[in-house]
Amino acid sequence: MELRQLKHFVAVAEELHFTRAAAKVHVVQSTLSASISSLEQELGTALLVRNNRRVDLTTAGLALLPDAQNALAAADHARAAVDAVRGVLCGRLSIGLIQGLGTVDLPRLLARYHRNFPRIEITLRHDSIDTLVQATADGDVDLAFVCRPYDGSRVKDLSLGIEPLVLAVRRDDPLAASEVVPLTDLREREFVERRADLRTRLHIDGICADLGFVPTVCAESNSPLDLVDLVVAGVGVAFLPPALVAKSDQLVGVATDPAIPRELALITPLERAPSPAAAAFLGELVSAGVGDNRPSAPRERPPASIAAASAPGR
């Protein structure tokens, strides 16, 4: 069994299409088919079910796929480690992030990182908080930028500071001229919000509940960028990171009383050392003075109104 065969199998398993898979691994389709057929002969069982329209995995193929992906990842990690010893850092850096990182200028950091390590391929992945925490712990991403609260039992974290969410309103909204808006003054307003099971939504709802009211939500989305568009369209108002509000010249961000704090953090896996590419990125963060540069300490359990330990987040 060769890494080349596993690479070809994984490409077909992920694309479920021979033509697309062949293009992905830069071989002709006949070479790809021959490689997988050879692997099937070696293993003594079919891995794929082929027909004219699509490709499906057999039970054996489904069983092989996770280990094949892990083997390829381990080979990449080993190659990168050797290159790092030789002083030639290359490979991949996969970064997970939530939308609206206000306390970190990630594009500028990545530009500096790319100048220093031009042979490293950078991949960015947007997702919910809990999905990114899980992906970091499992090795699907090297590190992630998230916000608290989250389950930190399998990750290490570095605090990146606290910034409040703001009330996003259209420029023609009467509240746009306000410097601060009491949250209790928003009882009659309609909101566009994140899904009710996401951590940031639970955090917001918990603060409002402590003040004695439930926000009236007229539309939901799991994407903050959708919320920006909905506020611009006049569907409702929303609580958003200042960085997202600043992307639209049609919106104004108004501070609230009390504030809705959002603590950003960089997380890395607890159970294994960072890859050479990830270690180099962490070094760039230190050089740029990002974060508190202190090991994370055990944290007290947050109030029940915002903990929602089993809920996904954004």
mmCIF file of C-alpha atoms in Angstrom:
data_model
loop_
_atom_site.group_PDB
_atom_site.id
_atom_site.type_symbol
_atom_site.label_atom_id
_atom_site.label_comp_id
_atom_site.label_asym_id
_atom_site.label_seq_id
_atom_site.Cartn_x
_atom_site.Cartn_y
_atom_site.Cartn_z
ATOM 1 C CA MET A 1 0.000 0.000 0.000
ATOM 2 C CA GLU A 2 1.537 3.299 -1.138
ATOM 3 C CA LEU A 3 0.826 6.864 -0.099
ATOM 4 C CA ARG A 4 0.172 7.654 -3.754
ATOM 5 C CA GLN A 5 -2.639 5.079 -3.821
ATOM 6 C CA LEU A 6 -4.128 6.439 -0.595
ATOM 7 C CA LYS A 7 -3.980 9.967 -2.000
ATOM 8 C CA HIS A 8 -5.856 8.854 -5.105
ATOM 9 C CA PHE A 9 -8.447 6.957 -3.070
ATOM 10 C CA VAL A 10 -9.072 9.912 -0.741
ATOM 11 C CA ALA A 11 -9.479 12.262 -3.710
ATOM 12 C CA VAL A 12 -12.182 10.044 -5.226
ATOM 13 C CA ALA A 13 -13.832 9.489 -1.832
ATOM 14 C CA GLU A 14 -14.028 13.234 -1.213
ATOM 15 C CA GLU A 15 -15.128 14.219 -4.729
ATOM 16 C CA LEU A 16 -17.272 11.114 -5.461
ATOM 17 C CA HIS A 17 -16.328 11.710 -9.086
ATOM 18 C CA PHE A 18 -13.354 10.313 -11.019
ATOM 19 C CA THR A 19 -12.890 13.254 -13.394
ATOM 20 C CA ARG A 20 -12.859 15.852 -10.611
ATOM 21 C CA ALA A 21 -10.638 13.644 -8.447
ATOM 22 C CA ALA A 22 -8.130 13.182 -11.280
ATOM 23 C CA ALA A 23 -7.930 16.943 -11.762
ATOM 24 C CA LYS A 24 -7.494 17.426 -8.012
ATOM 25 C CA VAL A 25 -4.432 15.151 -7.833
ATOM 26 C CA HIS A 26 -3.123 16.200 -11.269
ATOM 27 C CA VAL A 27 -3.221 12.809 -13.030
ATOM 28 C CA VAL A 28 -5.185 11.485 -15.972
ATOM 29 C CA GLN A 29 -8.320 9.531 -15.156
ATOM 30 C CA SER A 30 -6.924 6.218 -16.424
ATOM 31 C CA THR A 31 -3.962 6.509 -14.058
ATOM 32 C CA LEU A 32 -6.298 7.261 -11.154
ATOM 33 C CA SER A 33 -8.521 4.270 -11.938
ATOM 34 C CA ALA A 34 -5.531 1.946 -12.273
ATOM 35 C CA SER A 35 -4.080 3.149 -8.963
ATOM 36 C CA ILE A 36 -7.302 2.507 -7.046
ATOM 37 C CA SER A 37 -7.854 -0.849 -8.747
ATOM 38 C CA SER A 38 -4.365 -1.885 -7.647
ATOM 39 C CA LEU A 39 -5.165 -0.826 -4.085
ATOM 40 C CA GLU A 40 -8.403 -2.814 -4.129
ATOM 41 C CA GLN A 41 -6.557 -5.897 -5.400
ATOM 42 C CA GLU A 42 -3.983 -5.551 -2.622
ATOM 43 C CA LEU A 43 -6.699 -5.239 0.032
ATOM 44 C CA GLY A 44 -8.811 -7.971 -1.519
ATOM 45 C CA THR A 45 -12.038 -5.994 -1.558
ATOM 46 C CA ALA A 46 -13.834 -3.263 -3.487
ATOM 47 C CA LEU A 47 -13.554 0.235 -2.040
ATOM 48 C CA LEU A 48 -15.809 2.037 -4.500
ATOM 49 C CA VAL A 49 -19.096 1.390 -6.265
ATOM 50 C CA ARG A 50 -18.834 2.809 -9.777
ATOM 51 C CA ASN A 51 -21.700 3.696 -12.092
ATOM 52 C CA ASN A 52 -22.255 6.102 -14.980
ATOM 53 C CA ARG A 53 -23.419 9.025 -12.842
ATOM 54 C CA ARG A 54 -21.514 8.922 -9.570
ATOM 55 C CA VAL A 55 -19.204 7.035 -7.272
ATOM 56 C CA ASP A 56 -20.102 5.699 -3.826
ATOM 57 C CA LEU A 57 -17.997 4.174 -1.078
ATOM 58 C CA THR A 58 -18.448 0.561 -0.091
ATOM 59 C CA THR A 59 -18.454 -0.429 3.568
ATOM 60 C CA ALA A 60 -14.743 -1.212 3.226
ATOM 61 C CA GLY A 61 -14.153 2.172 1.602
ATOM 62 C CA LEU A 62 -15.923 3.954 4.430
ATOM 63 C CA ALA A 63 -13.781 2.053 6.928
ATOM 64 C CA LEU A 64 -10.551 2.936 5.102
ATOM 65 C CA LEU A 65 -11.225 6.633 4.519
ATOM 66 C CA PRO A 66 -10.473 8.062 8.023
ATOM 67 C CA ASP A 67 -7.235 6.108 8.356
ATOM 68 C CA ALA A 68 -6.193 7.028 4.819
ATOM 69 C CA GLN A 69 -6.778 10.722 5.564
ATOM 70 C CA ASN A 70 -4.817 10.427 8.819
ATOM 71 C CA ALA A 71 -1.949 8.655 7.054
ATOM 72 C CA LEU A 72 -1.687 11.406 4.454
ATOM 73 C CA ALA A 73 -1.824 14.086 7.159
ATOM 74 C CA ALA A 74 0.898 12.303 9.131
ATOM 75 C CA ALA A 75 3.075 12.076 6.031
ATOM 76 C CA ASP A 76 2.635 15.808 5.382
ATOM 77 C CA HIS A 77 3.471 16.554 9.019
ATOM 78 C CA ALA A 78 6.604 14.391 8.878
ATOM 79 C CA ARG A 79 7.739 15.992 5.629
ATOM 80 C CA ALA A 80 7.209 19.465 7.085
ATOM 81 C CA ALA A 81 9.142 18.541 10.237
ATOM 82 C CA VAL A 82 12.139 17.392 8.194
ATOM 83 C CA ASP A 83 11.975 20.509 6.032
ATOM 84 C CA ALA A 84 11.909 22.639 9.187
ATOM 85 C CA VAL A 85 15.105 20.975 10.430
ATOM 86 C CA ARG A 86 16.683 21.716 7.044
ATOM 87 C CA GLY A 87 15.596 25.327 7.403
ATOM 88 C CA VAL A 88 13.100 25.086 4.538
ATOM 89 C CA LEU A 89 9.664 25.531 6.043
ATOM 90 C CA CYS A 90 6.827 24.442 3.794
ATOM 91 C CA GLY A 91 3.512 22.631 4.055
ATOM 92 C CA ARG A 92 0.037 23.802 5.012
ATOM 93 C CA LEU A 93 -1.447 25.999 7.717
ATOM 94 C CA SER A 94 -5.171 25.586 8.322
ATOM 95 C CA ILE A 95 -6.801 28.323 10.402
ATOM 96 C CA GLY A 96 -10.356 28.289 11.695
ATOM 97 C CA LEU A 97 -12.085 31.542 12.540
ATOM 98 C CA ILE A 98 -15.360 33.122 13.436
ATOM 99 C CA GLN A 99 -16.517 36.159 11.506
ATOM 100 C CA GLY A 100 -15.723 39.656 12.700
ATOM 101 C CA LEU A 101 -12.334 39.429 14.444
ATOM 102 C CA GLY A 102 -12.091 42.938 15.785
ATOM 103 C CA THR A 103 -9.098 42.716 18.122
ATOM 104 C CA VAL A 104 -6.858 40.933 15.601
ATOM 105 C CA ASP A 105 -5.854 42.191 12.148
ATOM 106 C CA LEU A 106 -5.599 38.700 10.680
ATOM 107 C CA PRO A 107 -5.058 39.746 7.029
ATOM 108 C CA ARG A 108 -2.035 41.823 8.040
ATOM 109 C CA LEU A 109 -0.665 38.981 10.188
ATOM 110 C CA LEU A 110 -1.104 36.517 7.339
ATOM 111 C CA ALA A 111 0.573 38.893 4.887
ATOM 112 C CA ARG A 112 3.595 39.087 7.181
ATOM 113 C CA TYR A 113 3.549 35.329 7.678
ATOM 114 C CA HIS A 114 3.392 34.719 3.927
ATOM 115 C CA ARG A 115 6.345 37.024 3.312
ATOM 116 C CA ASN A 116 8.409 35.122 5.848
ATOM 117 C CA PHE A 117 7.228 31.628 4.858
ATOM 118 C CA PRO A 118 6.161 31.823 1.198
ATOM 119 C CA ARG A 119 6.151 28.022 0.714
ATOM 120 C CA ILE A 120 3.401 27.451 3.272
ATOM 121 C CA GLU A 121 -0.107 27.148 1.841
ATOM 122 C CA ILE A 122 -2.699 28.936 3.992
ATOM 123 C CA THR A 123 -6.314 27.765 4.307
ATOM 124 C CA LEU A 124 -9.023 29.696 6.173
ATOM 125 C CA ARG A 125 -12.189 28.024 7.434
ATOM 126 C CA HIS A 126 -15.222 29.878 8.826
ATOM 127 C CA ASP A 127 -17.476 27.893 11.127
ATOM 128 C CA SER A 128 -19.326 27.922 14.443
ATOM 129 C CA ILE A 129 -17.409 28.121 17.722
ATOM 130 C CA ASP A 130 -17.989 24.564 18.871
ATOM 131 C CA THR A 131 -17.261 23.135 15.418
ATOM 132 C CA LEU A 132 -13.929 24.995 15.328
ATOM 133 C CA VAL A 133 -13.017 23.876 18.851
ATOM 134 C CA GLN A 134 -13.731 20.268 17.860
ATOM 135 C CA ALA A 135 -11.828 20.640 14.586
ATOM 136 C CA THR A 136 -8.806 22.050 16.404
ATOM 137 C CA ALA A 137 -8.803 19.254 18.977
ATOM 138 C CA ASP A 138 -9.175 16.613 16.252
ATOM 139 C CA GLY A 139 -6.511 18.084 13.991
ATOM 140 C CA ASP A 140 -8.787 19.172 11.151
ATOM 141 C CA VAL A 141 -7.422 22.702 11.603
ATOM 142 C CA ASP A 142 -4.087 23.706 13.135
ATOM 143 C CA LEU A 143 -5.502 26.514 15.270
ATOM 144 C CA ALA A 144 -8.593 28.674 15.479
ATOM 145 C CA PHE A 145 -9.770 32.130 16.464
ATOM 146 C CA VAL A 146 -12.967 31.821 18.517
ATOM 147 C CA CYS A 147 -14.761 33.586 21.342
ATOM 148 C CA ARG A 148 -15.747 32.363 24.777
ATOM 149 C CA PRO A 149 -17.574 30.498 26.189
ATOM 150 C CA TYR A 150 -16.652 27.071 24.775
ATOM 151 C CA ASP A 151 -15.553 23.642 25.995
ATOM 152 C CA GLY A 152 -11.811 24.048 26.580
ATOM 153 C CA SER A 153 -11.072 20.536 27.850
ATOM 154 C CA ARG A 154 -9.109 19.520 24.724
ATOM 155 C CA VAL A 155 -7.519 22.818 23.678
ATOM 156 C CA LYS A 156 -5.072 25.386 24.977
ATOM 157 C CA ASP A 157 -5.978 29.035 24.574
ATOM 158 C CA LEU A 158 -4.498 32.491 24.447
ATOM 159 C CA SER A 159 -6.701 35.458 25.308
ATOM 160 C CA LEU A 160 -6.834 38.093 22.567
ATOM 161 C CA GLY A 161 -8.829 40.654 24.500
ATOM 162 C CA ILE A 162 -12.430 41.667 25.040
ATOM 163 C CA GLU A 163 -14.542 43.882 22.842
ATOM 164 C CA PRO A 164 -18.288 44.472 23.141
ATOM 165 C CA LEU A 165 -20.815 43.719 20.454
ATOM 166 C CA VAL A 166 -22.612 46.810 19.174
ATOM 167 C CA LEU A 167 -26.170 47.417 18.085
ATOM 168 C CA ALA A 168 -26.102 47.526 14.283
ATOM 169 C CA VAL A 169 -28.688 49.901 12.803
ATOM 170 C CA ARG A 170 -29.184 51.608 9.458
ATOM 171 C CA ARG A 171 -27.894 55.155 9.126
ATOM 172 C CA ASP A 172 -31.462 56.429 8.785
ATOM 173 C CA ASP A 173 -32.542 54.708 12.018
ATOM 174 C CA PRO A 174 -33.392 57.138 14.885
ATOM 175 C CA LEU A 175 -30.940 55.263 17.109
ATOM 176 C CA ALA A 176 -28.035 55.923 14.730
ATOM 177 C CA ALA A 177 -27.398 59.317 16.354
ATOM 178 C CA SER A 178 -27.158 57.833 19.860
ATOM 179 C CA GLU A 179 -23.837 57.297 21.599
ATOM 180 C CA VAL A 180 -25.228 54.647 23.955
ATOM 181 C CA VAL A 181 -28.550 52.807 23.911
ATOM 182 C CA PRO A 182 -29.952 51.160 27.060
ATOM 183 C CA LEU A 183 -30.771 47.548 26.256
ATOM 184 C CA THR A 184 -34.127 47.936 27.976
ATOM 185 C CA ASP A 185 -35.066 50.588 25.389
ATOM 186 C CA LEU A 186 -34.984 47.866 22.720
ATOM 187 C CA ARG A 187 -37.981 45.899 23.995
ATOM 188 C CA GLU A 188 -40.147 47.039 21.081
ATOM 189 C CA ARG A 189 -37.546 46.621 18.324
ATOM 190 C CA GLU A 190 -37.392 43.658 15.989
ATOM 191 C CA PHE A 191 -34.071 41.807 15.741
ATOM 192 C CA VAL A 192 -32.378 39.684 13.133
ATOM 193 C CA GLU A 193 -30.337 37.173 15.078
ATOM 194 C CA ARG A 194 -28.216 34.045 15.078
ATOM 195 C CA ARG A 195 -29.947 30.717 15.519
ATOM 196 C CA ALA A 196 -31.287 30.217 19.020
ATOM 197 C CA ASP A 197 -28.918 27.289 19.711
ATOM 198 C CA LEU A 198 -25.678 29.182 18.958
ATOM 199 C CA ARG A 199 -23.499 30.340 21.842
ATOM 200 C CA THR A 200 -23.374 34.039 20.976
ATOM 201 C CA ARG A 201 -27.176 34.114 20.710
ATOM 202 C CA LEU A 202 -27.471 32.364 24.077
ATOM 203 C CA HIS A 203 -25.043 34.892 25.548
ATOM 204 C CA ILE A 204 -27.112 37.817 24.242
ATOM 205 C CA ASP A 205 -30.415 36.280 25.309
ATOM 206 C CA GLY A 206 -29.007 35.602 28.779
ATOM 207 C CA ILE A 207 -28.015 39.244 29.276
ATOM 208 C CA CYS A 208 -31.422 40.448 28.088
ATOM 209 C CA ALA A 209 -33.181 37.921 30.323
ATOM 210 C CA ASP A 210 -31.276 39.292 33.317
ATOM 211 C CA LEU A 211 -32.772 42.686 32.417
ATOM 212 C CA GLY A 212 -36.273 41.233 32.307
ATOM 213 C CA PHE A 213 -37.085 40.976 28.603
ATOM 214 C CA VAL A 214 -36.812 38.673 25.614
ATOM 215 C CA PRO A 215 -35.722 40.253 22.295
ATOM 216 C CA THR A 216 -38.296 40.001 19.508
ATOM 217 C CA VAL A 217 -36.587 38.060 16.718
ATOM 218 C CA CYS A 218 -38.136 38.267 13.244
ATOM 219 C CA ALA A 219 -35.395 36.480 11.280
ATOM 220 C CA GLU A 220 -32.536 34.091 12.062
ATOM 221 C CA SER A 221 -29.338 32.992 10.340
ATOM 222 C CA ASN A 222 -26.222 31.109 11.363
ATOM 223 C CA SER A 223 -24.077 33.598 9.404
ATOM 224 C CA PRO A 224 -23.301 37.073 10.815
ATOM 225 C CA LEU A 225 -22.753 38.286 7.242
ATOM 226 C CA ASP A 226 -26.395 37.465 6.532
ATOM 227 C CA LEU A 227 -27.343 39.564 9.536
ATOM 228 C CA VAL A 228 -25.435 42.525 8.102
ATOM 229 C CA ASP A 229 -27.397 42.235 4.854
ATOM 230 C CA LEU A 230 -30.709 41.904 6.705
ATOM 231 C CA VAL A 231 -30.062 45.018 8.788
ATOM 232 C CA VAL A 232 -29.091 46.958 5.640
ATOM 233 C CA ALA A 233 -32.343 45.812 4.023
ATOM 234 C CA GLY A 234 -34.329 47.137 6.987
ATOM 235 C CA VAL A 235 -35.605 43.803 8.295
ATOM 236 C CA GLY A 236 -34.431 44.515 11.846
ATOM 237 C CA VAL A 237 -31.493 45.487 14.048
ATOM 238 C CA ALA A 238 -28.760 43.156 15.304
ATOM 239 C CA PHE A 239 -25.957 42.771 17.837
ATOM 240 C CA LEU A 240 -22.736 42.403 15.824
ATOM 241 C CA PRO A 241 -18.959 42.735 16.176
ATOM 242 C CA PRO A 242 -17.808 46.276 15.340
ATOM 243 C CA ALA A 243 -15.522 44.924 12.587
ATOM 244 C CA LEU A 244 -18.519 43.521 10.693
ATOM 245 C CA VAL A 245 -20.533 46.722 11.045
ATOM 246 C CA ALA A 246 -17.580 48.704 9.715
ATOM 247 C CA LYS A 247 -17.658 46.702 6.467
ATOM 248 C CA SER A 248 -20.913 48.401 5.458
ATOM 249 C CA ASP A 249 -21.139 52.156 4.916
ATOM 250 C CA GLN A 250 -24.916 51.836 5.344
ATOM 251 C CA LEU A 251 -24.722 50.776 8.992
ATOM 252 C CA VAL A 252 -23.846 52.412 12.296
ATOM 253 C CA GLY A 253 -22.704 50.568 15.402
ATOM 254 C CA VAL A 254 -24.110 51.936 18.668
ATOM 255 C CA ALA A 255 -22.774 51.007 22.110
ATOM 256 C CA THR A 256 -25.216 49.418 24.547
ATOM 257 C CA ASP A 257 -25.761 49.706 28.308
ATOM 258 C CA PRO A 258 -24.983 47.245 29.696
ATOM 259 C CA ALA A 259 -22.379 46.203 27.173
ATOM 260 C CA ILE A 260 -22.462 42.729 25.593
ATOM 261 C CA PRO A 261 -18.845 41.575 26.009
ATOM 262 C CA ARG A 262 -17.123 39.179 23.616
ATOM 263 C CA GLU A 263 -13.764 37.682 24.641
ATOM 264 C CA LEU A 264 -11.705 36.447 21.716
ATOM 265 C CA ALA A 265 -9.172 33.643 22.056
ATOM 266 C CA LEU A 266 -6.720 31.699 19.925
ATOM 267 C CA ILE A 267 -6.938 27.950 20.528
ATOM 268 C CA THR A 268 -4.443 25.189 19.733
ATOM 269 C CA PRO A 269 -4.638 21.424 20.393
ATOM 270 C CA LEU A 270 -3.979 20.276 23.954
ATOM 271 C CA GLU A 271 -3.058 16.701 23.076
ATOM 272 C CA ARG A 272 -0.275 17.286 20.531
ATOM 273 C CA ALA A 273 2.431 19.753 19.596
ATOM 274 C CA PRO A 274 1.688 22.275 16.834
ATOM 275 C CA SER A 275 2.903 21.507 13.335
ATOM 276 C CA PRO A 276 6.012 23.413 12.157
ATOM 277 C CA ALA A 277 3.779 25.704 10.094
ATOM 278 C CA ALA A 278 1.525 26.394 13.089
ATOM 279 C CA ALA A 279 4.519 26.925 15.384
ATOM 280 C CA ALA A 280 5.877 29.496 12.941
ATOM 281 C CA PHE A 281 2.527 31.316 12.930
ATOM 282 C CA LEU A 282 2.425 31.361 16.732
ATOM 283 C CA GLY A 283 5.917 32.852 16.640
ATOM 284 C CA GLU A 284 4.647 35.608 14.350
ATOM 285 C CA LEU A 285 1.840 36.333 16.824
ATOM 286 C CA VAL A 286 4.356 36.735 19.650
ATOM 287 C CA SER A 287 6.530 39.007 17.506
ATOM 288 C CA ALA A 288 3.492 41.130 16.673
ATOM 289 C CA GLY A 289 2.548 41.406 20.355
ATOM 290 C CA VAL A 290 -0.851 39.750 19.863
ATOM 291 C CA GLY A 291 -2.535 38.255 22.946
ATOM 292 C CA ASP A 292 -1.508 38.137 26.579
ATOM 293 C CA ASN A 293 1.205 35.508 25.877
ATOM 294 C CA ARG A 294 0.364 33.659 29.079
ATOM 295 C CA PRO A 295 -0.740 30.039 29.456
ATOM 296 C CA SER A 296 -4.435 29.668 29.970
ATOM 297 C CA ALA A 297 -5.567 28.932 33.507
ATOM 298 C CA PRO A 298 -8.613 26.975 34.702
ATOM 299 C CA ARG A 299 -11.683 29.153 34.464
ATOM 300 C CA GLU A 300 -14.744 29.324 36.622
ATOM 301 C CA ARG A 301 -17.933 28.007 35.081
ATOM 302 C CA PRO A 302 -19.842 30.889 33.464
ATOM 303 C CA PRO A 303 -23.336 31.804 34.661
ATOM 304 C CA ALA A 304 -26.056 29.386 33.621
ATOM 305 C CA SER A 305 -27.637 32.019 31.403
ATOM 306 C CA ILE A 306 -24.633 32.082 29.090
ATOM 307 C CA ALA A 307 -22.912 28.739 29.603
ATOM 308 C CA ALA A 308 -25.043 26.434 27.459
ATOM 309 C CA ALA A 309 -22.198 23.969 27.474
ATOM 310 C CA SER A 310 -23.797 21.610 24.993
ATOM 311 C CA ALA A 311 -24.839 24.197 22.416
ATOM 312 C CA PRO A 312 -22.959 25.027 19.211
ATOM 313 C CA GLY A 313 -21.776 28.584 18.880
ATOM 314 C CA ARG A 314 -21.000 31.487 16.662
#
